[in-house]
Amino acid sequence: MKITNVKITWKNPNQEENLKGMANITLDESLVINGIKIFNGKKGLFISMPQIKNEKKNEYHDLCFPITKEFREYLSDTILENFNK
């Protein structure tokens, strides 16, 4: 699976300090994933997949996620590379 498009939206630095931006990606020109968050953490930038909140348990769960470590690294590296441009 190949990432064929990445769109980055920058966040206002006065809003949430750690949230730096949002990414929307297209996979194989066939599937779009919106709402990937880009955060600045203690170890640097990282991504967080779109989530939904379970109100009863007060927990968050990813709506979609990479299955393999290799694809997660590819996804993260591609998004963060585009963010840093």
PDB file of N, CA, C and O in Angstrom:
ATOM      1  N   MET A   1       0.847  -1.165   0.000  1.00  0.00           N
ATOM      2  CA  MET A   1       0.000   0.000   0.000  1.00  0.00           C
ATOM      3  C   MET A   1       0.898   1.234   0.000  1.00  0.00           C
ATOM      4  O   MET A   1       1.871   1.299   0.735  1.00  0.00           O
ATOM      5  N   LYS A   2       0.536   2.211  -0.810  1.00  0.00           N
ATOM      6  CA  LYS A   2       1.365   3.399  -0.974  1.00  0.00           C
ATOM      7  C   LYS A   2       0.560   4.650  -0.629  1.00  0.00           C
ATOM      8  O   LYS A   2      -0.612   4.762  -0.998  1.00  0.00           O
ATOM      9  N   ILE A   3       1.200   5.572   0.062  1.00  0.00           N
ATOM     10  CA  ILE A   3       0.581   6.868   0.339  1.00  0.00           C
ATOM     11  C   ILE A   3       0.771   7.724  -0.902  1.00  0.00           C
ATOM     12  O   ILE A   3       1.901   8.002  -1.301  1.00  0.00           O
ATOM     13  N   THR A   4      -0.335   8.113  -1.525  1.00  0.00           N
ATOM     14  CA  THR A   4      -0.257   8.851  -2.781  1.00  0.00           C
ATOM     15  C   THR A   4      -0.507  10.347  -2.623  1.00  0.00           C
ATOM     16  O   THR A   4      -0.275  11.103  -3.559  1.00  0.00           O
ATOM     17  N   ASN A   5      -0.987  10.781  -1.451  1.00  0.00           N
ATOM     18  CA  ASN A   5      -1.188  12.205  -1.213  1.00  0.00           C
ATOM     19  C   ASN A   5      -1.202  12.475   0.289  1.00  0.00           C
ATOM     20  O   ASN A   5      -1.737  11.675   1.062  1.00  0.00           O
ATOM     21  N   VAL A   6      -0.599  13.582   0.678  1.00  0.00           N
ATOM     22  CA  VAL A   6      -0.613  14.022   2.075  1.00  0.00           C
ATOM     23  C   VAL A   6      -0.981  15.497   2.088  1.00  0.00           C
ATOM     24  O   VAL A   6      -0.358  16.302   1.387  1.00  0.00           O
ATOM     25  N   LYS A   7      -1.988  15.848   2.884  1.00  0.00           N
ATOM     26  CA  LYS A   7      -2.375  17.251   3.048  1.00  0.00           C
ATOM     27  C   LYS A   7      -2.221  17.597   4.521  1.00  0.00           C
ATOM     28  O   LYS A   7      -2.809  16.944   5.384  1.00  0.00           O
ATOM     29  N   ILE A   8      -1.434  18.630   4.801  1.00  0.00           N
ATOM     30  CA  ILE A   8      -1.168  19.064   6.167  1.00  0.00           C
ATOM     31  C   ILE A   8      -1.908  20.369   6.433  1.00  0.00           C
ATOM     32  O   ILE A   8      -1.878  21.289   5.615  1.00  0.00           O
ATOM     33  N   THR A   9      -2.560  20.436   7.583  1.00  0.00           N
ATOM     34  CA  THR A   9      -3.187  21.666   8.050  1.00  0.00           C
ATOM     35  C   THR A   9      -2.496  22.064   9.342  1.00  0.00           C
ATOM     36  O   THR A   9      -2.462  21.278  10.290  1.00  0.00           O
ATOM     37  N   TRP A  10      -1.935  23.267   9.378  1.00  0.00           N
ATOM     38  CA  TRP A  10      -1.239  23.765  10.570  1.00  0.00           C
ATOM     39  C   TRP A  10      -2.259  24.273  11.557  1.00  0.00           C
ATOM     40  O   TRP A  10      -3.267  24.852  11.191  1.00  0.00           O
ATOM     41  N   LYS A  11      -1.976  24.082  12.838  1.00  0.00           N
ATOM     42  CA  LYS A  11      -2.841  24.588  13.902  1.00  0.00           C
ATOM     43  C   LYS A  11      -2.295  25.897  14.433  1.00  0.00           C
ATOM     44  O   LYS A  11      -1.096  26.126  14.435  1.00  0.00           O
ATOM     45  N   ASN A  12      -3.177  26.726  14.927  1.00  0.00           N
ATOM     46  CA  ASN A  12      -2.801  27.983  15.552  1.00  0.00           C
ATOM     47  C   ASN A  12      -2.009  27.685  16.816  1.00  0.00           C
ATOM     48  O   ASN A  12      -2.494  26.976  17.689  1.00  0.00           O
ATOM     49  N   PRO A  13      -0.789  28.202  16.942  1.00  0.00           N
ATOM     50  CA  PRO A  13       0.035  27.901  18.122  1.00  0.00           C
ATOM     51  C   PRO A  13      -0.591  28.372  19.432  1.00  0.00           C
ATOM     52  O   PRO A  13      -0.211  27.913  20.491  1.00  0.00           O
ATOM     53  N   ASN A  14      -1.565  29.257  19.381  1.00  0.00           N
ATOM     54  CA  ASN A  14      -2.212  29.733  20.602  1.00  0.00           C
ATOM     55  C   ASN A  14      -3.293  28.786  21.099  1.00  0.00           C
ATOM     56  O   ASN A  14      -3.801  28.955  22.196  1.00  0.00           O
ATOM     57  N   GLN A  15      -3.668  27.793  20.297  1.00  0.00           N
ATOM     58  CA  GLN A  15      -4.703  26.856  20.721  1.00  0.00           C
ATOM     59  C   GLN A  15      -4.104  25.826  21.670  1.00  0.00           C
ATOM     60  O   GLN A  15      -3.763  26.152  22.787  1.00  0.00           O
ATOM     61  N   GLU A  16      -3.976  24.615  21.276  1.00  0.00           N
ATOM     62  CA  GLU A  16      -3.433  23.558  22.115  1.00  0.00           C
ATOM     63  C   GLU A  16      -1.928  23.457  21.867  1.00  0.00           C
ATOM     64  O   GLU A  16      -1.508  23.217  20.754  1.00  0.00           O
ATOM     65  N   GLU A  17      -1.125  23.630  22.901  1.00  0.00           N
ATOM     66  CA  GLU A  17       0.326  23.712  22.726  1.00  0.00           C
ATOM     67  C   GLU A  17       0.937  22.507  22.041  1.00  0.00           C
ATOM     68  O   GLU A  17       1.759  22.661  21.150  1.00  0.00           O
ATOM     69  N   ASN A  18       0.587  21.309  22.443  1.00  0.00           N
ATOM     70  CA  ASN A  18       1.234  20.110  21.903  1.00  0.00           C
ATOM     71  C   ASN A  18       0.721  19.717  20.523  1.00  0.00           C
ATOM     72  O   ASN A  18       1.412  19.032  19.789  1.00  0.00           O
ATOM     73  N   LEU A  19      -0.502  20.096  20.175  1.00  0.00           N
ATOM     74  CA  LEU A  19      -1.057  19.772  18.866  1.00  0.00           C
ATOM     75  C   LEU A  19      -0.494  20.754  17.847  1.00  0.00           C
ATOM     76  O   LEU A  19      -0.730  21.950  17.927  1.00  0.00           O
ATOM     77  N   LYS A  20       0.273  20.239  16.893  1.00  0.00           N
ATOM     78  CA  LYS A  20       0.946  21.091  15.919  1.00  0.00           C
ATOM     79  C   LYS A  20       0.229  21.146  14.575  1.00  0.00           C
ATOM     80  O   LYS A  20       0.378  22.110  13.831  1.00  0.00           O
ATOM     81  N   GLY A  21      -0.505  20.109  14.248  1.00  0.00           N
ATOM     82  CA  GLY A  21      -1.179  20.100  12.959  1.00  0.00           C
ATOM     83  C   GLY A  21      -2.037  18.862  12.784  1.00  0.00           C
ATOM     84  O   GLY A  21      -2.099  17.997  13.654  1.00  0.00           O
ATOM     85  N   MET A  22      -2.693  18.819  11.626  1.00  0.00           N
ATOM     86  CA  MET A  22      -3.537  17.680  11.250  1.00  0.00           C
ATOM     87  C   MET A  22      -3.110  17.233   9.860  1.00  0.00           C
ATOM     88  O   MET A  22      -2.664  18.045   9.049  1.00  0.00           O
ATOM     89  N   ALA A  23      -3.285  15.951   9.602  1.00  0.00           N
ATOM     90  CA  ALA A  23      -2.949  15.411   8.283  1.00  0.00           C
ATOM     91  C   ALA A  23      -4.110  14.597   7.740  1.00  0.00           C
ATOM     92  O   ALA A  23      -4.812  13.915   8.488  1.00  0.00           O
ATOM     93  N   ASN A  24      -4.307  14.711   6.442  1.00  0.00           N
ATOM     94  CA  ASN A  24      -5.221  13.844   5.695  1.00  0.00           C
ATOM     95  C   ASN A  24      -4.369  13.129   4.664  1.00  0.00           C
ATOM     96  O   ASN A  24      -3.547  13.766   3.991  1.00  0.00           O
ATOM     97  N   ILE A  25      -4.528  11.819   4.559  1.00  0.00           N
ATOM     98  CA  ILE A  25      -3.725  11.060   3.601  1.00  0.00           C
ATOM     99  C   ILE A  25      -4.618  10.301   2.639  1.00  0.00           C
ATOM    100  O   ILE A  25      -5.770   9.985   2.960  1.00  0.00           O
ATOM    101  N   THR A  26      -4.068  10.029   1.473  1.00  0.00           N
ATOM    102  CA  THR A  26      -4.736   9.178   0.489  1.00  0.00           C
ATOM    103  C   THR A  26      -3.869   7.945   0.273  1.00  0.00           C
ATOM    104  O   THR A  26      -2.653   8.056   0.094  1.00  0.00           O
ATOM    105  N   LEU A  27      -4.487   6.774   0.307  1.00  0.00           N
ATOM    106  CA  LEU A  27      -3.790   5.507   0.095  1.00  0.00           C
ATOM    107  C   LEU A  27      -4.163   4.950  -1.272  1.00  0.00           C
ATOM    108  O   LEU A  27      -5.351   4.797  -1.584  1.00  0.00           O
ATOM    109  N   ASP A  28      -3.152   4.670  -2.072  1.00  0.00           N
ATOM    110  CA  ASP A  28      -3.333   4.081  -3.408  1.00  0.00           C
ATOM    111  C   ASP A  28      -4.376   4.808  -4.251  1.00  0.00           C
ATOM    112  O   ASP A  28      -5.092   4.185  -5.043  1.00  0.00           O
ATOM    113  N   GLU A  29      -4.484   6.127  -4.058  1.00  0.00           N
ATOM    114  CA  GLU A  29      -5.465   6.941  -4.784  1.00  0.00           C
ATOM    115  C   GLU A  29      -6.880   6.365  -4.659  1.00  0.00           C
ATOM    116  O   GLU A  29      -7.720   6.559  -5.536  1.00  0.00           O
ATOM    117  N   SER A  30      -7.150   5.633  -3.551  1.00  0.00           N
ATOM    118  CA  SER A  30      -8.439   4.960  -3.401  1.00  0.00           C
ATOM    119  C   SER A  30      -9.122   5.174  -2.055  1.00  0.00           C
ATOM    120  O   SER A  30     -10.325   5.016  -1.953  1.00  0.00           O
ATOM    121  N   LEU A  31      -8.363   5.481  -1.023  1.00  0.00           N
ATOM    122  CA  LEU A  31      -8.925   5.599   0.321  1.00  0.00           C
ATOM    123  C   LEU A  31      -8.314   6.807   1.009  1.00  0.00           C
ATOM    124  O   LEU A  31      -7.093   6.983   0.992  1.00  0.00           O
ATOM    125  N   VAL A  32      -9.167   7.646   1.623  1.00  0.00           N
ATOM    126  CA  VAL A  32      -8.705   8.826   2.346  1.00  0.00           C
ATOM    127  C   VAL A  32      -8.908   8.599   3.837  1.00  0.00           C
ATOM    128  O   VAL A  32      -9.951   8.110   4.265  1.00  0.00           O
ATOM    129  N   ILE A  33      -7.887   8.958   4.623  1.00  0.00           N
ATOM    130  CA  ILE A  33      -7.997   8.946   6.077  1.00  0.00           C
ATOM    131  C   ILE A  33      -7.797  10.385   6.536  1.00  0.00           C
ATOM    132  O   ILE A  33      -6.736  10.973   6.316  1.00  0.00           O
ATOM    133  N   ASN A  34      -8.833  10.953   7.141  1.00  0.00           N
ATOM    134  CA  ASN A  34      -8.797  12.323   7.642  1.00  0.00           C
ATOM    135  C   ASN A  34      -8.578  12.327   9.148  1.00  0.00           C
ATOM    136  O   ASN A  34      -8.957  11.394   9.841  1.00  0.00           O
ATOM    137  N   GLY A  35      -8.011  13.400   9.644  1.00  0.00           N
ATOM    138  CA  GLY A  35      -7.953  13.621  11.076  1.00  0.00           C
ATOM    139  C   GLY A  35      -6.802  12.975  11.811  1.00  0.00           C
ATOM    140  O   GLY A  35      -6.896  12.697  12.999  1.00  0.00           O
ATOM    141  N   ILE A  36      -5.684  12.750  11.130  1.00  0.00           N
ATOM    142  CA  ILE A  36      -4.489  12.249  11.814  1.00  0.00           C
ATOM    143  C   ILE A  36      -3.826  13.450  12.485  1.00  0.00           C
ATOM    144  O   ILE A  36      -3.520  14.444  11.830  1.00  0.00           O
ATOM    145  N   LYS A  37      -3.644  13.379  13.791  1.00  0.00           N
ATOM    146  CA  LYS A  37      -3.092  14.513  14.537  1.00  0.00           C
ATOM    147  C   LYS A  37      -1.572  14.406  14.626  1.00  0.00           C
ATOM    148  O   LYS A  37      -1.023  13.313  14.752  1.00  0.00           O
ATOM    149  N   ILE A  38      -0.932  15.573  14.585  1.00  0.00           N
ATOM    150  CA  ILE A  38       0.517  15.661  14.731  1.00  0.00           C
ATOM    151  C   ILE A  38       0.794  16.390  16.047  1.00  0.00           C
ATOM    152  O   ILE A  38       0.375  17.540  16.223  1.00  0.00           O
ATOM    153  N   PHE A  39       1.448  15.685  16.951  1.00  0.00           N
ATOM    154  CA  PHE A  39       1.740  16.233  18.274  1.00  0.00           C
ATOM    155  C   PHE A  39       3.237  16.409  18.464  1.00  0.00           C
ATOM    156  O   PHE A  39       4.036  15.690  17.869  1.00  0.00           O
ATOM    157  N   ASN A  40       3.590  17.330  19.350  1.00  0.00           N
ATOM    158  CA  ASN A  40       4.970  17.483  19.779  1.00  0.00           C
ATOM    159  C   ASN A  40       5.048  16.954  21.209  1.00  0.00           C
ATOM    160  O   ASN A  40       4.484  17.552  22.126  1.00  0.00           O
ATOM    161  N   GLY A  41       5.725  15.827  21.397  1.00  0.00           N
ATOM    162  CA  GLY A  41       5.851  15.211  22.709  1.00  0.00           C
ATOM    163  C   GLY A  41       7.248  15.360  23.271  1.00  0.00           C
ATOM    164  O   GLY A  41       8.095  16.052  22.702  1.00  0.00           O
ATOM    165  N   LYS A  42       7.495  14.700  24.366  1.00  0.00           N
ATOM    166  CA  LYS A  42       8.798  14.771  25.033  1.00  0.00           C
ATOM    167  C   LYS A  42       9.928  14.255  24.152  1.00  0.00           C
ATOM    168  O   LYS A  42      11.061  14.699  24.245  1.00  0.00           O
ATOM    169  N   LYS A  43       9.619  13.284  23.271  1.00  0.00           N
ATOM    170  CA  LYS A  43      10.637  12.705  22.397  1.00  0.00           C
ATOM    171  C   LYS A  43      10.573  13.265  20.975  1.00  0.00           C
ATOM    172  O   LYS A  43      11.175  12.717  20.065  1.00  0.00           O
ATOM    173  N   GLY A  44       9.802  14.324  20.773  1.00  0.00           N
ATOM    174  CA  GLY A  44       9.688  14.931  19.450  1.00  0.00           C
ATOM    175  C   GLY A  44       8.311  14.742  18.843  1.00  0.00           C
ATOM    176  O   GLY A  44       7.353  14.380  19.535  1.00  0.00           O
ATOM    177  N   LEU A  45       8.218  14.977  17.543  1.00  0.00           N
ATOM    178  CA  LEU A  45       6.943  14.881  16.848  1.00  0.00           C
ATOM    179  C   LEU A  45       6.494  13.431  16.700  1.00  0.00           C
ATOM    180  O   LEU A  45       7.310  12.535  16.491  1.00  0.00           O
ATOM    181  N   PHE A  46       5.173  13.236  16.807  1.00  0.00           N
ATOM    182  CA  PHE A  46       4.592  11.919  16.555  1.00  0.00           C
ATOM    183  C   PHE A  46       3.171  12.102  16.053  1.00  0.00           C
ATOM    184  O   PHE A  46       2.596  13.187  16.162  1.00  0.00           O
ATOM    185  N   ILE A  47       2.615  11.038  15.461  1.00  0.00           N
ATOM    186  CA  ILE A  47       1.248  11.104  14.940  1.00  0.00           C
ATOM    187  C   ILE A  47       0.308  10.285  15.820  1.00  0.00           C
ATOM    188  O   ILE A  47       0.725   9.356  16.506  1.00  0.00           O
ATOM    189  N   SER A  48      -0.957  10.676  15.765  1.00  0.00           N
ATOM    190  CA  SER A  48      -2.016   9.963  16.466  1.00  0.00           C
ATOM    191  C   SER A  48      -3.153   9.738  15.472  1.00  0.00           C
ATOM    192  O   SER A  48      -3.622  10.687  14.832  1.00  0.00           O
ATOM    193  N   MET A  49      -3.578   8.505  15.333  1.00  0.00           N
ATOM    194  CA  MET A  49      -4.632   8.166  14.384  1.00  0.00           C
ATOM    195  C   MET A  49      -5.975   8.728  14.865  1.00  0.00           C
ATOM    196  O   MET A  49      -6.155   9.001  16.053  1.00  0.00           O
ATOM    197  N   PRO A  50      -6.942   8.894  13.937  1.00  0.00           N
ATOM    198  CA  PRO A  50      -8.264   9.405  14.319  1.00  0.00           C
ATOM    199  C   PRO A  50      -8.889   8.499  15.384  1.00  0.00           C
ATOM    200  O   PRO A  50      -8.754   7.277  15.324  1.00  0.00           O
ATOM    201  N   GLN A  51      -9.566   9.122  16.355  1.00  0.00           N
ATOM    202  CA  GLN A  51     -10.113   8.368  17.478  1.00  0.00           C
ATOM    203  C   GLN A  51     -11.583   8.699  17.710  1.00  0.00           C
ATOM    204  O   GLN A  51     -12.074   9.741  17.296  1.00  0.00           O
ATOM    205  N   ILE A  52     -12.241   7.786  18.411  1.00  0.00           N
ATOM    206  CA  ILE A  52     -13.612   7.978  18.859  1.00  0.00           C
ATOM    207  C   ILE A  52     -13.631   7.718  20.360  1.00  0.00           C
ATOM    208  O   ILE A  52     -12.886   6.879  20.860  1.00  0.00           O
ATOM    209  N   LYS A  53     -14.478   8.453  21.064  1.00  0.00           N
ATOM    210  CA  LYS A  53     -14.537   8.313  22.517  1.00  0.00           C
ATOM    211  C   LYS A  53     -15.709   7.427  22.907  1.00  0.00           C
ATOM    212  O   LYS A  53     -16.830   7.619  22.450  1.00  0.00           O
ATOM    213  N   ASN A  54     -15.429   6.448  23.773  1.00  0.00           N
ATOM    214  CA  ASN A  54     -16.467   5.627  24.376  1.00  0.00           C
ATOM    215  C   ASN A  54     -16.909   6.372  25.632  1.00  0.00           C
ATOM    216  O   ASN A  54     -16.198   6.384  26.641  1.00  0.00           O
ATOM    217  N   GLU A  55     -18.064   7.016  25.571  1.00  0.00           N
ATOM    218  CA  GLU A  55     -18.538   7.853  26.678  1.00  0.00           C
ATOM    219  C   GLU A  55     -18.769   7.054  27.957  1.00  0.00           C
ATOM    220  O   GLU A  55     -18.527   7.550  29.052  1.00  0.00           O
ATOM    221  N   LYS A  56     -19.235   5.820  27.824  1.00  0.00           N
ATOM    222  CA  LYS A  56     -19.532   5.016  29.012  1.00  0.00           C
ATOM    223  C   LYS A  56     -18.275   4.689  29.807  1.00  0.00           C
ATOM    224  O   LYS A  56     -18.279   4.670  31.024  1.00  0.00           O
ATOM    225  N   LYS A  57     -17.181   4.398  29.098  1.00  0.00           N
ATOM    226  CA  LYS A  57     -15.932   4.013  29.765  1.00  0.00           C
ATOM    227  C   LYS A  57     -14.925   5.154  29.831  1.00  0.00           C
ATOM    228  O   LYS A  57     -13.859   5.000  30.420  1.00  0.00           O
ATOM    229  N   ASN A  58     -15.272   6.284  29.212  1.00  0.00           N
ATOM    230  CA  ASN A  58     -14.374   7.437  29.149  1.00  0.00           C
ATOM    231  C   ASN A  58     -13.002   7.039  28.586  1.00  0.00           C
ATOM    232  O   ASN A  58     -11.955   7.395  29.119  1.00  0.00           O
ATOM    233  N   GLU A  59     -13.039   6.273  27.469  1.00  0.00           N
ATOM    234  CA  GLU A  59     -11.824   5.805  26.796  1.00  0.00           C
ATOM    235  C   GLU A  59     -11.865   6.218  25.326  1.00  0.00           C
ATOM    236  O   GLU A  59     -12.938   6.376  24.748  1.00  0.00           O
ATOM    237  N   TYR A  60     -10.694   6.365  24.752  1.00  0.00           N
ATOM    238  CA  TYR A  60     -10.584   6.649  23.329  1.00  0.00           C
ATOM    239  C   TYR A  60     -10.075   5.406  22.603  1.00  0.00           C
ATOM    240  O   TYR A  60      -9.246   4.669  23.126  1.00  0.00           O
ATOM    241  N   HIS A  61     -10.583   5.200  21.372  1.00  0.00           N
ATOM    242  CA  HIS A  61     -10.173   4.071  20.548  1.00  0.00           C
ATOM    243  C   HIS A  61      -9.892   4.564  19.134  1.00  0.00           C
ATOM    244  O   HIS A  61     -10.645   5.370  18.587  1.00  0.00           O
ATOM    245  N   ASP A  62      -8.785   4.074  18.553  1.00  0.00           N
ATOM    246  CA  ASP A  62      -8.456   4.433  17.174  1.00  0.00           C
ATOM    247  C   ASP A  62      -9.529   3.908  16.228  1.00  0.00           C
ATOM    248  O   ASP A  62      -9.983   2.768  16.357  1.00  0.00           O
ATOM    249  N   LEU A  63      -9.932   4.751  15.271  1.00  0.00           N
ATOM    250  CA  LEU A  63     -10.900   4.333  14.259  1.00  0.00           C
ATOM    251  C   LEU A  63     -10.243   3.457  13.198  1.00  0.00           C
ATOM    252  O   LEU A  63     -10.879   2.571  12.637  1.00  0.00           O
ATOM    253  N   CYS A  64      -8.996   3.744  12.908  1.00  0.00           N
ATOM    254  CA  CYS A  64      -8.221   2.947  11.964  1.00  0.00           C
ATOM    255  C   CYS A  64      -6.775   3.016  12.419  1.00  0.00           C
ATOM    256  O   CYS A  64      -6.375   3.946  13.116  1.00  0.00           O
ATOM    257  N   PHE A  65      -5.990   2.011  12.029  1.00  0.00           N
ATOM    258  CA  PHE A  65      -4.607   1.970  12.494  1.00  0.00           C
ATOM    259  C   PHE A  65      -3.804   1.016  11.624  1.00  0.00           C
ATOM    260  O   PHE A  65      -4.346   0.073  11.047  1.00  0.00           O
ATOM    261  N   PRO A  66      -2.487   1.253  11.527  1.00  0.00           N
ATOM    262  CA  PRO A  66      -1.628   0.336  10.783  1.00  0.00           C
ATOM    263  C   PRO A  66      -1.489  -0.989  11.540  1.00  0.00           C
ATOM    264  O   PRO A  66      -1.417  -0.993  12.766  1.00  0.00           O
ATOM    265  N   ILE A  67      -1.437  -2.070  10.812  1.00  0.00           N
ATOM    266  CA  ILE A  67      -1.321  -3.388  11.445  1.00  0.00           C
ATOM    267  C   ILE A  67       0.136  -3.758  11.693  1.00  0.00           C
ATOM    268  O   ILE A  67       0.464  -4.336  12.714  1.00  0.00           O
ATOM    269  N   THR A  68       1.000  -3.379  10.763  1.00  0.00           N
ATOM    270  CA  THR A  68       2.409  -3.766  10.915  1.00  0.00           C
ATOM    271  C   THR A  68       3.265  -2.591  11.378  1.00  0.00           C
ATOM    272  O   THR A  68       2.953  -1.419  11.119  1.00  0.00           O
ATOM    273  N   LYS A  69       4.355  -2.900  12.034  1.00  0.00           N
ATOM    274  CA  LYS A  69       5.315  -1.892  12.491  1.00  0.00           C
ATOM    275  C   LYS A  69       5.903  -1.148  11.296  1.00  0.00           C
ATOM    276  O   LYS A  69       6.078   0.069  11.334  1.00  0.00           O
ATOM    277  N   GLU A  70       6.183  -1.886  10.224  1.00  0.00           N
ATOM    278  CA  GLU A  70       6.790  -1.290   9.034  1.00  0.00           C
ATOM    279  C   GLU A  70       5.873  -0.242   8.406  1.00  0.00           C
ATOM    280  O   GLU A  70       6.329   0.835   8.020  1.00  0.00           O
ATOM    281  N   PHE A  71       4.572  -0.568   8.301  1.00  0.00           N
ATOM    282  CA  PHE A  71       3.661   0.403   7.697  1.00  0.00           C
ATOM    283  C   PHE A  71       3.445   1.595   8.624  1.00  0.00           C
ATOM    284  O   PHE A  71       3.330   2.723   8.172  1.00  0.00           O
ATOM    285  N   ARG A  72       3.425   1.370   9.926  1.00  0.00           N
ATOM    286  CA  ARG A  72       3.279   2.484  10.884  1.00  0.00           C
ATOM    287  C   ARG A  72       4.461   3.440  10.749  1.00  0.00           C
ATOM    288  O   ARG A  72       4.284   4.650  10.743  1.00  0.00           O
ATOM    289  N   GLU A  73       5.671   2.902  10.621  1.00  0.00           N
ATOM    290  CA  GLU A  73       6.851   3.749  10.440  1.00  0.00           C
ATOM    291  C   GLU A  73       6.791   4.505   9.115  1.00  0.00           C
ATOM    292  O   GLU A  73       7.115   5.693   9.065  1.00  0.00           O
ATOM    293  N   TYR A  74       6.377   3.823   8.049  1.00  0.00           N
ATOM    294  CA  TYR A  74       6.236   4.459   6.735  1.00  0.00           C
ATOM    295  C   TYR A  74       5.211   5.590   6.805  1.00  0.00           C
ATOM    296  O   TYR A  74       5.450   6.697   6.320  1.00  0.00           O
ATOM    297  N   LEU A  75       4.083   5.334   7.441  1.00  0.00           N
ATOM    298  CA  LEU A  75       3.020   6.328   7.587  1.00  0.00           C
ATOM    299  C   LEU A  75       3.526   7.534   8.379  1.00  0.00           C
ATOM    300  O   LEU A  75       3.402   8.681   7.940  1.00  0.00           O
ATOM    301  N   SER A  76       4.115   7.272   9.521  1.00  0.00           N
ATOM    302  CA  SER A  76       4.620   8.338  10.379  1.00  0.00           C
ATOM    303  C   SER A  76       5.714   9.142   9.686  1.00  0.00           C
ATOM    304  O   SER A  76       5.682  10.381   9.682  1.00  0.00           O
ATOM    305  N   ASP A  77       6.677   8.460   9.097  1.00  0.00           N
ATOM    306  CA  ASP A  77       7.784   9.142   8.414  1.00  0.00           C
ATOM    307  C   ASP A  77       7.280  10.021   7.270  1.00  0.00           C
ATOM    308  O   ASP A  77       7.735  11.156   7.100  1.00  0.00           O
ATOM    309  N   THR A  78       6.327   9.524   6.496  1.00  0.00           N
ATOM    310  CA  THR A  78       5.800  10.273   5.354  1.00  0.00           C
ATOM    311  C   THR A  78       5.047  11.514   5.819  1.00  0.00           C
ATOM    312  O   THR A  78       5.230  12.608   5.273  1.00  0.00           O
ATOM    313  N   ILE A  79       4.201  11.364   6.834  1.00  0.00           N
ATOM    314  CA  ILE A  79       3.429  12.507   7.344  1.00  0.00           C
ATOM    315  C   ILE A  79       4.367  13.552   7.948  1.00  0.00           C
ATOM    316  O   ILE A  79       4.252  14.749   7.650  1.00  0.00           O
ATOM    317  N   LEU A  80       5.297  13.120   8.785  1.00  0.00           N
ATOM    318  CA  LEU A  80       6.183  14.074   9.449  1.00  0.00           C
ATOM    319  C   LEU A  80       7.140  14.749   8.463  1.00  0.00           C
ATOM    320  O   LEU A  80       7.469  15.931   8.627  1.00  0.00           O
ATOM    321  N   GLU A  81       7.547  14.031   7.424  1.00  0.00           N
ATOM    322  CA  GLU A  81       8.376  14.638   6.374  1.00  0.00           C
ATOM    323  C   GLU A  81       7.617  15.757   5.690  1.00  0.00           C
ATOM    324  O   GLU A  81       8.151  16.845   5.443  1.00  0.00           O
ATOM    325  N   ASN A  82       6.340  15.527   5.370  1.00  0.00           N
ATOM    326  CA  ASN A  82       5.520  16.565   4.736  1.00  0.00           C
ATOM    327  C   ASN A  82       5.236  17.711   5.711  1.00  0.00           C
ATOM    328  O   ASN A  82       5.157  18.872   5.287  1.00  0.00           O
ATOM    329  N   PHE A  83       5.074  17.416   6.972  1.00  0.00           N
ATOM    330  CA  PHE A  83       4.840  18.451   7.976  1.00  0.00           C
ATOM    331  C   PHE A  83       6.039  19.380   8.090  1.00  0.00           C
ATOM    332  O   PHE A  83       5.892  20.587   8.255  1.00  0.00           O
ATOM    333  N   ASN A  84       7.235  18.831   7.991  1.00  0.00           N
ATOM    334  CA  ASN A  84       8.458  19.614   8.157  1.00  0.00           C
ATOM    335  C   ASN A  84       8.863  20.417   6.921  1.00  0.00           C
ATOM    336  O   ASN A  84       9.824  21.180   6.983  1.00  0.00           O
ATOM    337  N   LYS A  85       8.161  20.233   5.812  1.00  0.00           N
ATOM    338  CA  LYS A  85       8.504  20.977   4.582  1.00  0.00           C
ATOM    339  C   LYS A  85       8.127  22.438   4.717  1.00  0.00           C
ATOM    340  O   LYS A  85       7.177  22.833   5.275  1.00  0.00           O
TER     341      LYS A  85
END
